[in-house]
CSV table of C-alpha atoms in Angstrom, one decimal:
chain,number,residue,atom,x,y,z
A,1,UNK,CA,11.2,9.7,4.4
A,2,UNK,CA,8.6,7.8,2.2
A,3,UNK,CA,9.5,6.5,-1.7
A,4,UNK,CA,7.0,8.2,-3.9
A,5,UNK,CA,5.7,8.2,-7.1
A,6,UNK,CA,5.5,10.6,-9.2
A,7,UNK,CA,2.4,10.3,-12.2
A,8,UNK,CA,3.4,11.8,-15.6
A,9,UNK,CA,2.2,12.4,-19.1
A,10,UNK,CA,1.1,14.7,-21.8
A,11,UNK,CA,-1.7,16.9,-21.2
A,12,UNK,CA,-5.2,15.8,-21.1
A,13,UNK,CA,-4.3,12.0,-20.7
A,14,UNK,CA,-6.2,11.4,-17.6
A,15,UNK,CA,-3.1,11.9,-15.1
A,16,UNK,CA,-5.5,13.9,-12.7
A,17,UNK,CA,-8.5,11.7,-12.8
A,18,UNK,CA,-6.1,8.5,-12.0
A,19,UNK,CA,-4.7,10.4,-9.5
A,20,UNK,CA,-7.9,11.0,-7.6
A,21,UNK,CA,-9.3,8.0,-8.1
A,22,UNK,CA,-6.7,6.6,-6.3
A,23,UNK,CA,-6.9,8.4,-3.8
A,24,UNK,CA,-10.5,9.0,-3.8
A,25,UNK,CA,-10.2,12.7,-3.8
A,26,UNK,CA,-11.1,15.6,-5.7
A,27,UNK,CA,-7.8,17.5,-5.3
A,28,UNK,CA,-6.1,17.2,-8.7
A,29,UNK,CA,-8.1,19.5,-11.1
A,30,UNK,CA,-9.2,17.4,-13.8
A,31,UNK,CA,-9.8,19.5,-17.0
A,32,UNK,CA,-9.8,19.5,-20.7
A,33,UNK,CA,-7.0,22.4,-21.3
A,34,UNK,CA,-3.0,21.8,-20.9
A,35,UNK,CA,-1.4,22.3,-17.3
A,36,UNK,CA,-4.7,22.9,-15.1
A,37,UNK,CA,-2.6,20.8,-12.7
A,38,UNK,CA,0.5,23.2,-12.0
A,39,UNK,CA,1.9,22.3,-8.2
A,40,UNK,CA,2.0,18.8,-7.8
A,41,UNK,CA,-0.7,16.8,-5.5
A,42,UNK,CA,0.4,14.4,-3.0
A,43,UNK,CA,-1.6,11.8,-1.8
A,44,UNK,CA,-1.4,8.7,0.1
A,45,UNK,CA,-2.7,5.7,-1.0
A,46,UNK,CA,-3.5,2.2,1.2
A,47,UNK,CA,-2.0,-1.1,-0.5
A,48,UNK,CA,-4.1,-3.0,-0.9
A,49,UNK,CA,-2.8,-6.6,0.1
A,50,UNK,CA,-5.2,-9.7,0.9
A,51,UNK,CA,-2.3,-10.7,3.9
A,52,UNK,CA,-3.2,-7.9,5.9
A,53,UNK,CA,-6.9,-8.6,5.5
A,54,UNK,CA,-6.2,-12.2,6.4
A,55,UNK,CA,-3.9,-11.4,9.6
A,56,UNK,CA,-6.9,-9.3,10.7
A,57,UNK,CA,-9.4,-11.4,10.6
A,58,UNK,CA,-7.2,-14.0,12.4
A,59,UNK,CA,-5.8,-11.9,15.1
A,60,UNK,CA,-8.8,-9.0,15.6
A,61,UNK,CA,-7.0,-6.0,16.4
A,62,UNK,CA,-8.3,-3.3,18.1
A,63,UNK,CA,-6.6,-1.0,15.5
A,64,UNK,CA,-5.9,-2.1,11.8
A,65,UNK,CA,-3.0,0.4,9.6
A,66,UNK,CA,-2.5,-1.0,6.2
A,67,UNK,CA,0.6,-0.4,4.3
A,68,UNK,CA,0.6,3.0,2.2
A,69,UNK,CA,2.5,4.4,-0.7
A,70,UNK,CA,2.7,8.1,-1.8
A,71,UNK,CA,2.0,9.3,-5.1
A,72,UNK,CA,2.6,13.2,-6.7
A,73,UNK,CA,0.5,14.2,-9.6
A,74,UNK,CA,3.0,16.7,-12.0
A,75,UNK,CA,1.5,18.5,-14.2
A,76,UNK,CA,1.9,17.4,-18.3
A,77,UNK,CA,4.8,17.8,-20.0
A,78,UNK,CA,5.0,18.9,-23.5
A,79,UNK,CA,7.3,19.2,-26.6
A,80,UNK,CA,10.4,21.5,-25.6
A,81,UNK,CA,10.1,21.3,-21.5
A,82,UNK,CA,13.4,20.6,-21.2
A,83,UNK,CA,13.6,24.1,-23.0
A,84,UNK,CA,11.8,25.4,-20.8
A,85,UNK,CA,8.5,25.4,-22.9
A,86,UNK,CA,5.0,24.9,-20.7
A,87,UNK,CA,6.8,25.8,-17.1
A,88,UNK,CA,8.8,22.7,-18.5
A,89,UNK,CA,11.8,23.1,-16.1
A,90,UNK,CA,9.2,23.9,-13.0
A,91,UNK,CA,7.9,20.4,-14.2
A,92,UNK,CA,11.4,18.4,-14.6
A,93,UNK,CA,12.2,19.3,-11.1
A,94,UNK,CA,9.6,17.8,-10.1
A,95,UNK,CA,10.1,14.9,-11.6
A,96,UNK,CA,13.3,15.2,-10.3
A,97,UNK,CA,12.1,15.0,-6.6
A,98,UNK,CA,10.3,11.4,-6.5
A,99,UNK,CA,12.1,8.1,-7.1
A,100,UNK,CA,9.7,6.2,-9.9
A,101,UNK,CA,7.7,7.2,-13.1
A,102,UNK,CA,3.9,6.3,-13.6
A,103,UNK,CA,3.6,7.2,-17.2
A,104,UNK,CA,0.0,7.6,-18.4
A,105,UNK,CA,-0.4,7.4,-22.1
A,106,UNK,CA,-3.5,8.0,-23.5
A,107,UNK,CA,-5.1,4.8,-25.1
A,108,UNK,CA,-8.4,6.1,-26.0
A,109,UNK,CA,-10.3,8.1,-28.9
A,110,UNK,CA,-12.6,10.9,-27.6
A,111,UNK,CA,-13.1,13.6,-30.1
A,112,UNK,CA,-14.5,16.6,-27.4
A,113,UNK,CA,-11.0,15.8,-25.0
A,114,UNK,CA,-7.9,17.3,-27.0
A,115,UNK,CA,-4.8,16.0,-27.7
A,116,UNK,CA,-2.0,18.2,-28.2
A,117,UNK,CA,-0.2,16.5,-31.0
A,118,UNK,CA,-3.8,16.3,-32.8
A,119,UNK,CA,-3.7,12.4,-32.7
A,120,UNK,CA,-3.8,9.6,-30.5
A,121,UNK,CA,-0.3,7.5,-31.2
A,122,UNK,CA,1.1,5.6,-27.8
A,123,UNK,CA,4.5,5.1,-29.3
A,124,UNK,CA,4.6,8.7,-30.1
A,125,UNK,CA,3.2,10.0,-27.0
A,126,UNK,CA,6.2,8.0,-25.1
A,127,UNK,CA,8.8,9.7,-27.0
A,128,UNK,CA,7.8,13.1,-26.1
A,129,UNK,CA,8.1,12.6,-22.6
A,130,UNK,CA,11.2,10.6,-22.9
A,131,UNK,CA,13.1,12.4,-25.1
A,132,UNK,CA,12.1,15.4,-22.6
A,133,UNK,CA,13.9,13.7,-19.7
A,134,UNK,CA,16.5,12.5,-22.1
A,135,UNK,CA,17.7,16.3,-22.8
A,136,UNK,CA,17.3,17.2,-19.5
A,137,UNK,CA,19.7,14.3,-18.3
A,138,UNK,CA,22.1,15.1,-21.7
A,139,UNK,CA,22.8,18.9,-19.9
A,140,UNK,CA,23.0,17.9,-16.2
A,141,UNK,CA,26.0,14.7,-17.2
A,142,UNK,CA,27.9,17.3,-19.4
A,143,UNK,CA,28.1,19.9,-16.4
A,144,UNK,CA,28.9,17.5,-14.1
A,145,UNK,CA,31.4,15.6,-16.1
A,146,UNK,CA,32.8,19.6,-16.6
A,147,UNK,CA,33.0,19.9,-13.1
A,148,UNK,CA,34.8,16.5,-12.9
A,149,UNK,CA,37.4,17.7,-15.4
A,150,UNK,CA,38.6,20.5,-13.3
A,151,UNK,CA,38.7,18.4,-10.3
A,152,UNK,CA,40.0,15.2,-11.4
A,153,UNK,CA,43.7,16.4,-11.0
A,154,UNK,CA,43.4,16.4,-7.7
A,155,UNK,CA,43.5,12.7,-7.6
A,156,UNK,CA,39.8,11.9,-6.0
A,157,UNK,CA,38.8,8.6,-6.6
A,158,UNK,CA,35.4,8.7,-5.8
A,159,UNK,CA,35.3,12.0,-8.0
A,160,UNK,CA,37.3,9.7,-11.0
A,161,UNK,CA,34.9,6.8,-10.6
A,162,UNK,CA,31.6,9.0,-10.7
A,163,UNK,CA,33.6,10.1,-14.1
A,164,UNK,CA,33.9,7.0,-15.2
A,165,UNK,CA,30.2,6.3,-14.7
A,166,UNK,CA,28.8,9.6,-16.5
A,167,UNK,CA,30.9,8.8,-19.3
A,168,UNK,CA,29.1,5.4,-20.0
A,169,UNK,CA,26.0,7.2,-20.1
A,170,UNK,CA,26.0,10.0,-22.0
A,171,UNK,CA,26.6,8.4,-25.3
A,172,UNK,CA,23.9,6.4,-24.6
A,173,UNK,CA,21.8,9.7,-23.6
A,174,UNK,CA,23.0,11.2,-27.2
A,175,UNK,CA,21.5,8.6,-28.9
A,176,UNK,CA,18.3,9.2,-27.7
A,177,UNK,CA,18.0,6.6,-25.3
A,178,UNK,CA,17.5,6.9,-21.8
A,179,UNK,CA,20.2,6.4,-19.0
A,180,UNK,CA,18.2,2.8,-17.5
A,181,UNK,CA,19.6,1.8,-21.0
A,182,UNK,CA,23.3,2.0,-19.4
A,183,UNK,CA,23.3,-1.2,-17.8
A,184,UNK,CA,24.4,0.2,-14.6
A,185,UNK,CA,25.1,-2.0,-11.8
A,186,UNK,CA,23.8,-1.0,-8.2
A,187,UNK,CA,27.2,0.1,-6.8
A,188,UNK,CA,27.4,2.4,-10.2
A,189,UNK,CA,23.9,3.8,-9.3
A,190,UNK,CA,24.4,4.8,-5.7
A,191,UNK,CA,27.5,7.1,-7.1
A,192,UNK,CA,25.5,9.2,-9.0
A,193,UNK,CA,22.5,8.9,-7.0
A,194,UNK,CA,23.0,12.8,-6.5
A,195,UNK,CA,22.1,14.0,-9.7
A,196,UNK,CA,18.7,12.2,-9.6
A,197,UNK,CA,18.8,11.2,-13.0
A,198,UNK,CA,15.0,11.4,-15.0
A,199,UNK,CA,15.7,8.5,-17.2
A,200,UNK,CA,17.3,6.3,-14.9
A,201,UNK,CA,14.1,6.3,-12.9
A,202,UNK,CA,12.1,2.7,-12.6
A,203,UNK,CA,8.6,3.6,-15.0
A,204,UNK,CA,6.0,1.5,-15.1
A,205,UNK,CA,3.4,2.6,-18.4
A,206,UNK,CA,-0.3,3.2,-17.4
A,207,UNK,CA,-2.9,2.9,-20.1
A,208,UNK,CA,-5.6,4.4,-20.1
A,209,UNK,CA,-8.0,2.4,-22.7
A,210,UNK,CA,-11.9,3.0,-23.3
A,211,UNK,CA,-14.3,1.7,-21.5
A,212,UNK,CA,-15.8,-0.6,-24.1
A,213,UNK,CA,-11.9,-2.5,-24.2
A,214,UNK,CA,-11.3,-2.6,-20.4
A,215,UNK,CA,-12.7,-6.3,-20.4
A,216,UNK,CA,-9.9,-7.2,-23.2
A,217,UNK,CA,-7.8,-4.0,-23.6
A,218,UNK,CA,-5.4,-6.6,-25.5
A,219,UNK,CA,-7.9,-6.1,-28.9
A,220,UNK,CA,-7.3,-2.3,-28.5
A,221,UNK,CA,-4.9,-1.1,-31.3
A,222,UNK,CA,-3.5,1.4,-29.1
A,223,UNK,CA,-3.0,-0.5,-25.9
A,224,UNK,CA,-1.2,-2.8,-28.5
A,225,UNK,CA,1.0,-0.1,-29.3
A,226,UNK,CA,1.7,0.8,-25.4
A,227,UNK,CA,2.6,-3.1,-24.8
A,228,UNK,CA,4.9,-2.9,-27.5
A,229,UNK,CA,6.7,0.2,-26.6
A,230,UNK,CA,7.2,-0.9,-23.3
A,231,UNK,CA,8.6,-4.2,-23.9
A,232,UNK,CA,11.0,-2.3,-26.1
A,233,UNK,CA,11.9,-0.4,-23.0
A,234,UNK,CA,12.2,-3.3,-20.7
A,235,UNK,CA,8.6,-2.3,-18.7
A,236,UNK,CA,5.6,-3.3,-17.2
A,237,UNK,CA,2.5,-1.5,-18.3
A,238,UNK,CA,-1.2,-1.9,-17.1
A,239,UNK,CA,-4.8,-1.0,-18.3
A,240,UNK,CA,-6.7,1.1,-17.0
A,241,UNK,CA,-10.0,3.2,-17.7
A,242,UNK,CA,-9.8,6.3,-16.1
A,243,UNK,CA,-13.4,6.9,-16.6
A,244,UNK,CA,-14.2,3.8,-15.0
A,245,UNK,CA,-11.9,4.0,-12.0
A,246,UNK,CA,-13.4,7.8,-11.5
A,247,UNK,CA,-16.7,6.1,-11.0
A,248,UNK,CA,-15.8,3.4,-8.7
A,249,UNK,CA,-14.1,5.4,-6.2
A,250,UNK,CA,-17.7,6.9,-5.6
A,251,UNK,CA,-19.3,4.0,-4.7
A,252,UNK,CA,-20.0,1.4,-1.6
A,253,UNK,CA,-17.8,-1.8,-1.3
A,254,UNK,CA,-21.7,-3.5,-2.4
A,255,UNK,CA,-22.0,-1.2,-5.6
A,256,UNK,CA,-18.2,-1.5,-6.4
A,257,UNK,CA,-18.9,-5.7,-6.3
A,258,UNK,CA,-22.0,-5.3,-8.3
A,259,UNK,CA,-20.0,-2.8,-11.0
A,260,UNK,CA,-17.4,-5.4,-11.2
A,261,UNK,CA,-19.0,-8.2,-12.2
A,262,UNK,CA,-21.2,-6.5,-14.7
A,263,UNK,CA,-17.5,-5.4,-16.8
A,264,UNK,CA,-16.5,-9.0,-15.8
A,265,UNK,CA,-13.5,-7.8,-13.2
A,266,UNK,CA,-12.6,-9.2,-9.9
A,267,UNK,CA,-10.8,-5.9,-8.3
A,268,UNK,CA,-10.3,-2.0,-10.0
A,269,UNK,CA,-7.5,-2.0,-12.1
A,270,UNK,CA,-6.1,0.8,-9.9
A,271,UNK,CA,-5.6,-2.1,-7.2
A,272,UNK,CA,-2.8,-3.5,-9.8
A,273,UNK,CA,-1.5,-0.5,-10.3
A,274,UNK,CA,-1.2,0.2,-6.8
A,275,UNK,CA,0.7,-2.8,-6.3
A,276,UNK,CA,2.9,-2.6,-9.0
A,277,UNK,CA,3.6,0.8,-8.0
A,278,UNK,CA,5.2,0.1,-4.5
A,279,UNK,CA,7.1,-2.8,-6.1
A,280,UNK,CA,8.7,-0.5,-8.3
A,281,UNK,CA,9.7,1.9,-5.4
A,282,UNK,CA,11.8,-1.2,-3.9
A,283,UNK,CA,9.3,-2.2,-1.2
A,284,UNK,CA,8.3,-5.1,0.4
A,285,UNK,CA,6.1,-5.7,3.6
A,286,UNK,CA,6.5,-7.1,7.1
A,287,UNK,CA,3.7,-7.7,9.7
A,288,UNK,CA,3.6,-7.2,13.5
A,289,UNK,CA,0.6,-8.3,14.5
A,290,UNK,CA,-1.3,-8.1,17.9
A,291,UNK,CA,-4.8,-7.8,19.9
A,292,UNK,CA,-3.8,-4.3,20.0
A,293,UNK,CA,-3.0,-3.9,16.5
A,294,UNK,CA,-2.4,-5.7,13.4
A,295,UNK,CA,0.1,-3.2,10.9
A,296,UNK,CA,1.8,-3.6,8.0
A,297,UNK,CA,5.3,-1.8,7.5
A,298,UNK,CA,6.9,-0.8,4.2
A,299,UNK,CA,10.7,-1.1,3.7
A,300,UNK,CA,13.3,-1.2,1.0
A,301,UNK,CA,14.0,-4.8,-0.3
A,302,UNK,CA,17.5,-5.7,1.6
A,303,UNK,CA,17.0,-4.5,5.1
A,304,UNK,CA,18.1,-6.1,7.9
A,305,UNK,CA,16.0,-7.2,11.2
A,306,UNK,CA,17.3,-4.2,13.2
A,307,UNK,CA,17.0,-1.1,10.9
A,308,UNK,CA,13.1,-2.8,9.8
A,309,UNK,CA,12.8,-2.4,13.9
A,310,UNK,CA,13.9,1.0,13.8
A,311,UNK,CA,10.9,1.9,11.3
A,312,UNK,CA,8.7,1.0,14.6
A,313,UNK,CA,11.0,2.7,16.7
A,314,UNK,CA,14.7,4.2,16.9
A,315,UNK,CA,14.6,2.3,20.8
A,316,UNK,CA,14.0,-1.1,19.4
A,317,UNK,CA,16.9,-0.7,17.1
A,318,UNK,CA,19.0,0.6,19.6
A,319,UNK,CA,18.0,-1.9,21.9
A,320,UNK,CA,17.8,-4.8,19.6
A,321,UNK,CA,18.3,-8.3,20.7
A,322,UNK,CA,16.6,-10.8,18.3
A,323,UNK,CA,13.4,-10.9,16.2
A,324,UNK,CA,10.8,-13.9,16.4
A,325,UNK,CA,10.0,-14.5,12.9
A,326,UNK,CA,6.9,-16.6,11.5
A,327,UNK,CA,6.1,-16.1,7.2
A,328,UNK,CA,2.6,-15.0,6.8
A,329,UNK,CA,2.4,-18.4,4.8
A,330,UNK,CA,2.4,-20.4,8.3
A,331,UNK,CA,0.3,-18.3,9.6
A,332,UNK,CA,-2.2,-18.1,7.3
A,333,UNK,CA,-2.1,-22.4,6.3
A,334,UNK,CA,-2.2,-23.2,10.7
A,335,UNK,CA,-4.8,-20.1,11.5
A,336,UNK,CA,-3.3,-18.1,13.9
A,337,UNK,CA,0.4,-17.2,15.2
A,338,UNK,CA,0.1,-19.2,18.3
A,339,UNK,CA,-0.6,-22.7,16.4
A,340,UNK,CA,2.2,-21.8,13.5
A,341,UNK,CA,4.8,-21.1,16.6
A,342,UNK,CA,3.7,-24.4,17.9
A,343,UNK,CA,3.9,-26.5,15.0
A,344,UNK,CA,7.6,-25.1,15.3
A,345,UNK,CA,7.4,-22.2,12.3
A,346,UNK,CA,8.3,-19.4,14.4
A,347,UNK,CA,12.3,-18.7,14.0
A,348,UNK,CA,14.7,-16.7,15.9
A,349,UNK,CA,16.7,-14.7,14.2
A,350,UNK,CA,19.4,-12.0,14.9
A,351,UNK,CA,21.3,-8.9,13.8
A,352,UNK,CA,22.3,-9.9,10.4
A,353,UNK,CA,18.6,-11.4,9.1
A,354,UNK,CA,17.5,-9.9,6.0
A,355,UNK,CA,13.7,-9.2,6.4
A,356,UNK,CA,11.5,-11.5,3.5
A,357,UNK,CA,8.2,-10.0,2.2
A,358,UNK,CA,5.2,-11.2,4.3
A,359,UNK,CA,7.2,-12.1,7.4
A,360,UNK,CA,5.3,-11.5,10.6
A,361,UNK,CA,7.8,-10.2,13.3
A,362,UNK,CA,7.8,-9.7,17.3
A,363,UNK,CA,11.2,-7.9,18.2
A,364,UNK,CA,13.0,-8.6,21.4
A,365,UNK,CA,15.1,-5.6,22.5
A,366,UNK,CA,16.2,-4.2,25.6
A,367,UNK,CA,16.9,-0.4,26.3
């Protein structure tokens, strides 16, 4: 099942016109009133990576599929959803279902869109939402370290190390602080992967600045703000203009060139964010490329030659016997697959290979 990312936010921050921009769709309701977007939106986005482009101009494919990465548009949250205020728990469990945080936070003055708290203050805007995952997190530990209570006679160790683990983060949830704060190793964050902690979710901050700063969004005060706050948290964040990126999904590759240069741009900032955004879900990419077709396959950091076979097809897992590996690198510096395996660049390598971002892969297998 595919990683996605779930967008999130106050109301009227531009969550839905990001959202179809990147996806160059109309089916997030974009409006200037709180929760016009109630049931999340899915849609799936192509990465944009200038490998694939490159393999298929070497190798002309018949058929050409891009790597992708899912995003869900969830309606803003406000003061008091963990409460239950604005279909706030509705809202939480979606968050609840994807595996990273897009946070938009509104960077931008604009007197006729509202903003709930009456003011534009990043900083601000962050705690809201945070604080709102942070209490829902605070209940969920203290039931489940309840439930541990009762059960922790009965000498489970898996049920006494989960215990362990909940009671390292809820003090740091009662301060205020979200459970990424912890420190938790991965083995510690697999134990509890059940409870689908809110604040332990990777979140990269979006800002959305005004058009007239998208050239240098570093002079704008409040993008300042945003890159401040989420240093203090340990994250990445990006401009963006939603108004802007709105606009460029309407036009041609020409126009979209021509729009570019005259803001002094090389690519739509929702290209960053796109790529950013599948980093933070754990992916990386490997190639198969062919006459047939040239494809680009997303899988978790860490996997091994067999199970990234699999994601082509259960048989070549089953079946596996080696994989002929060449990095895109090779490929790219000799001009074409046949000259890099040639030159010697092409490796074989078996069951226990870890799969490297870019690598271009032929799998042998037998069934």
């Amino acid at each position: 099942m595919a990683l996605q990312c779930g967008i999130v936010g106050l109301p009227n921050v531009g969550k839905s016109t990001i959202f179809n921009a990147l996806t160059k769709s109309h089916s997030a309701q974009a409006a200037n009133y709180p929760f016009c977007t109630i049931d999340p939106n899915v849609g799936i986005v192509e990465v944009p990576d200038p490998r694939f482009d490159r393999l298929c101009e070497i190798v002309k494919p018949r058929n050409k599929v891009p790597a992708t990465v899912e995003f869900v548009d969830i309606a803003g949250l406000v003061k008091g959803a963990a409460s239950g205020e604005g279909l706030g728990n509705k809202f939480l469990t979606h968050i609840r279902q994807v595996d990273a945080i897009l946070h938009i936070v509104r960077c931008f003055e604009d007197e006729n869109i509202t903003h709930v708290s009456g003011n534009v203050d990043p900083e601000n805007d962050i705690e809201i939402i945070e604080l709102e995952l942070i209490f829902a997190d605070t209940e969920q530990v203290e039931k489940r370290l309840d439930n541990i209570a009762k059960k922790r006679k009965g000498g489970d160790k898996l049920v006494a190390k989960q215990g362990e683990i909940l009671d390292k983060i809820l003090p740091i949830l009662k301060e205020g602080k979200p459970a990424s704060m912890a420190n938790l190793s991965e083995e510690e964050r697999e134990n509890i992967k059940d409870l689908a902690l809110l604040s332990l979710k990777p979140v990269l901050f979006i800002g959305n600045v005004a058009e007239s700063f998208l050239a240098r969004p570093e002079t704008s005060p409040h993008y300042q703000k945003l890159m401040a706050a989420a240093q203090k948290r340990g994250a990445q964040c990006i401009p963006v203009s939603g108004k802007i990126e709105a606009e460029l999904s309407q036009l041609s590759k020409e126009e979209e060139v021509a729009f570019l240069t005259d803001y002094g741009l090389t690519e739509p900032g929702l290209n960053r964010v796109i790529r950013e955004a599948y980093k933070l879900l754990g992916y990386i990419t490997f190639f198969t490329a062919g006459e047939v077709e040239v494809r680009a396959w997303n899988i978790i950091k860490g996997t091994k030659a067999p199970q990234a076979a699999a994601e082509i097809h259960s048989d070549i897992e089953r079946g596996f016997i080696r994989a002929e590996v060449t990095a895109y690198e090779d490929i790219h510096a000799f001009g074409s697959p046949k000259k890099a395996q040639e030159a010697g660049k092409m490796r074989l390598e078996g069951k226990d290979y870890v799969v490297q971002d870019g690598d271009v892969i032929y799998f042998r297998f037998n069934v």
